[in-house]
Amino acid sequence: MKDKTIEILQKIHFNHDKIDNGLFYKSDGNILISDNTMIIGKNSNVNFGTYFNSFSVGKWKKYTQVDSVLLEISFKGCAEITLYANKILYGNMHRIIVQRKIINSDEISTAILSYDCKQDVICYSFSLQVFSNEFELYSGRYITTEKYNRNNVYLALIFTTYNREAYIKKNLKNIKECNAQNIHTYVIDNASNLAIRSTESVTVRANSNVGGAGGFALGMISAIDDMDRYHYTHCILMDDDANIEAFVIERLITFLEFVKEKYQDSFVSGAMLRKDLSYYQVESGALWNQGRIKSNGQGIDLRDEMQCMLNSKECGGTDYAAWWFCVVPIKYIRNDNLPLPIFVFNDDVDFSIRNKPNIITINGVCVWHDAFESKRNVMRCYYESRNRLIVNSCNCLTENKRQCIRNLKRIILFDVNLYQYQNAYATLKGVEDYLKGPEWLLELNAEDYNNHIIKHNIKMERVDLLNFNYEWYRLCCTIKDCDKLHKFVRRITKNGYYLPADREIILPLYALNEEAGYRAKKIIYYDEITNKGFTVLRDKKERKKIFKEYRIIKKQIKKRYDLVDGAYKKQYEDLTSRKFWNKYLELKE
């Protein structure tokens, strides 16, 4: 530990074409980025206390060997540089000035400043106040001069894809740009039609359409079989339509190289940010809560320095790491510990809950993904309804019959009150299929069955924006019960079904306010991202049919629930075994 050296912990990044600049820096003056150089005008102030350029020292000190951090920058010009240690005090952001120094050079020079802060803080950051006519910042990085025994890191990165070649090509390009010699990528092609060939660093495997679970199972099996050749330390499981950047992978690898021995069995959960709003966080780890998922950090604007710092704190509970970007130590990738064959949705939940790892999240380790608002359809409702019950049964998280019935009624009532009858039917069908037990699941032709399910998705149509009353749409989004009396009337009239319909409303696809559907005769659902939508009408007959079906399923739950719950527990080991998957994927023993 006494030998002095320079170890790079995290590089400073200036910007990216498709990522909001507020994730990299904040400024109140003239900034120009040219040829990877930041050119800052006179009297400008630039703050690097951002999502990508602050340093999450609290988590680094907890999870890694590193306890000494410095900042190194390459520059030309004259500016005052201030180093901050940041924490939250009495609910507000509190900055501690660690060091302040004038740096001045007419030639390209290097400055190294130490974060010698003894207090417990969340993150380090720095700012520049420019005095010269022009200040050029060529590079920056957080470093340590202590010598550590770095961990070997070799990653098996697994994509499962179905007809998304453009996404895969872009991600392969980004992975290649990080110049990492310690990554091998597996592309599992569930459509068997990619015009991408295997290379020294990429293995492409054709697969039948067995869903995300089947694709990740084949990816894990491939990594297991290649262990003698590549000696993997971790697998990364990723959605095909998630966008990963090279600097994120580099940051992840560096973090893993310094992780303490006691935390080397931890999962790392990459955050999901939206592609259309690149600063908007959808999730950074989550609580399962028996299927009523609570996403950590949901809705945070990561351009806000306070929110960004809160996002770096331990949230107090993470049950699972989603497979849009999940880093799994190789000890969990085994022939007796493969995914549960539930096609799509909640396979990642099951894997985390089954293995009960410590789960780490860290600012700057993330992917960008299409928003989920437009994805609540028949397919999603069916699988989430069925798979939630399967996951809970397999992991002994079983709700009792009464809870199951109550939750089912709550979900279908929500869809019925907003006239999304197709989703209510799908939820009921999911429970009905769960009650058929694991034997039915084992014999199921998942691809054919999935094709049958998606036929019931409502087709989205282009919305004519010229005839679209946007103000009315925004108003409908905010409709709530005005008082307790209105709430009582709405409930006893079954959300207005027993009263004449007297309005048309416009709602987002992710509509969460049943109150808006009160006495509506027509609801137009609209997706602001795609400018597409669909129209539904109030239908009392459909409502009666759905609740008739609900009563039938309710009787089945009372009769079969305990039996099926026990059967899934008993079959769990077989369903996640290499023997099962070899047969299911038609692989050689």
PDB file of N, CA and C in Angstrom, residues 41 164 211 352 386 459 525 559:
ATOM      1  N   GLY A  41     -15.653  30.605 -21.315  1.00  0.00           N
ATOM      2  CA  GLY A  41     -15.451  32.042 -21.457  1.00  0.00           C
ATOM      3  C   GLY A  41     -15.164  32.736 -20.144  1.00  0.00           C
ATOM      4  N   ARG A 164     -34.594  -6.753 -33.396  1.00  0.00           N
ATOM      5  CA  ARG A 164     -34.123  -5.413 -33.072  1.00  0.00           C
ATOM      6  C   ARG A 164     -32.645  -5.280 -33.450  1.00  0.00           C
ATOM      7  N   GLY A 211     -38.900 -16.184 -25.474  1.00  0.00           N
ATOM      8  CA  GLY A 211     -38.989 -15.018 -24.614  1.00  0.00           C
ATOM      9  C   GLY A 211     -37.656 -14.601 -24.021  1.00  0.00           C
ATOM     10  N   SER A 352     -33.302 -12.454  -8.648  1.00  0.00           N
ATOM     11  CA  SER A 352     -32.765 -11.694  -7.508  1.00  0.00           C
ATOM     12  C   SER A 352     -33.301 -12.225  -6.187  1.00  0.00           C
ATOM     13  N   ARG A 386     -49.942 -13.475 -14.360  1.00  0.00           N
ATOM     14  CA  ARG A 386     -49.564 -14.886 -14.180  1.00  0.00           C
ATOM     15  C   ARG A 386     -48.230 -15.028 -13.463  1.00  0.00           C
ATOM     16  N   LYS A 459     -54.723  -1.934 -31.390  1.00  0.00           N
ATOM     17  CA  LYS A 459     -53.822  -1.305 -32.358  1.00  0.00           C
ATOM     18  C   LYS A 459     -53.782   0.196 -32.134  1.00  0.00           C
ATOM     19  N   TYR A 525     -57.053   7.498 -25.396  1.00  0.00           N
ATOM     20  CA  TYR A 525     -55.737   7.307 -24.783  1.00  0.00           C
ATOM     21  C   TYR A 525     -54.670   7.783 -25.759  1.00  0.00           C
ATOM     22  N   LYS A 559     -60.655 -23.042  -4.741  1.00  0.00           N
ATOM     23  CA  LYS A 559     -60.564 -24.492  -4.877  1.00  0.00           C
ATOM     24  C   LYS A 559     -59.136 -24.968  -5.098  1.00  0.00           C
TER      25      LYS A 559
END
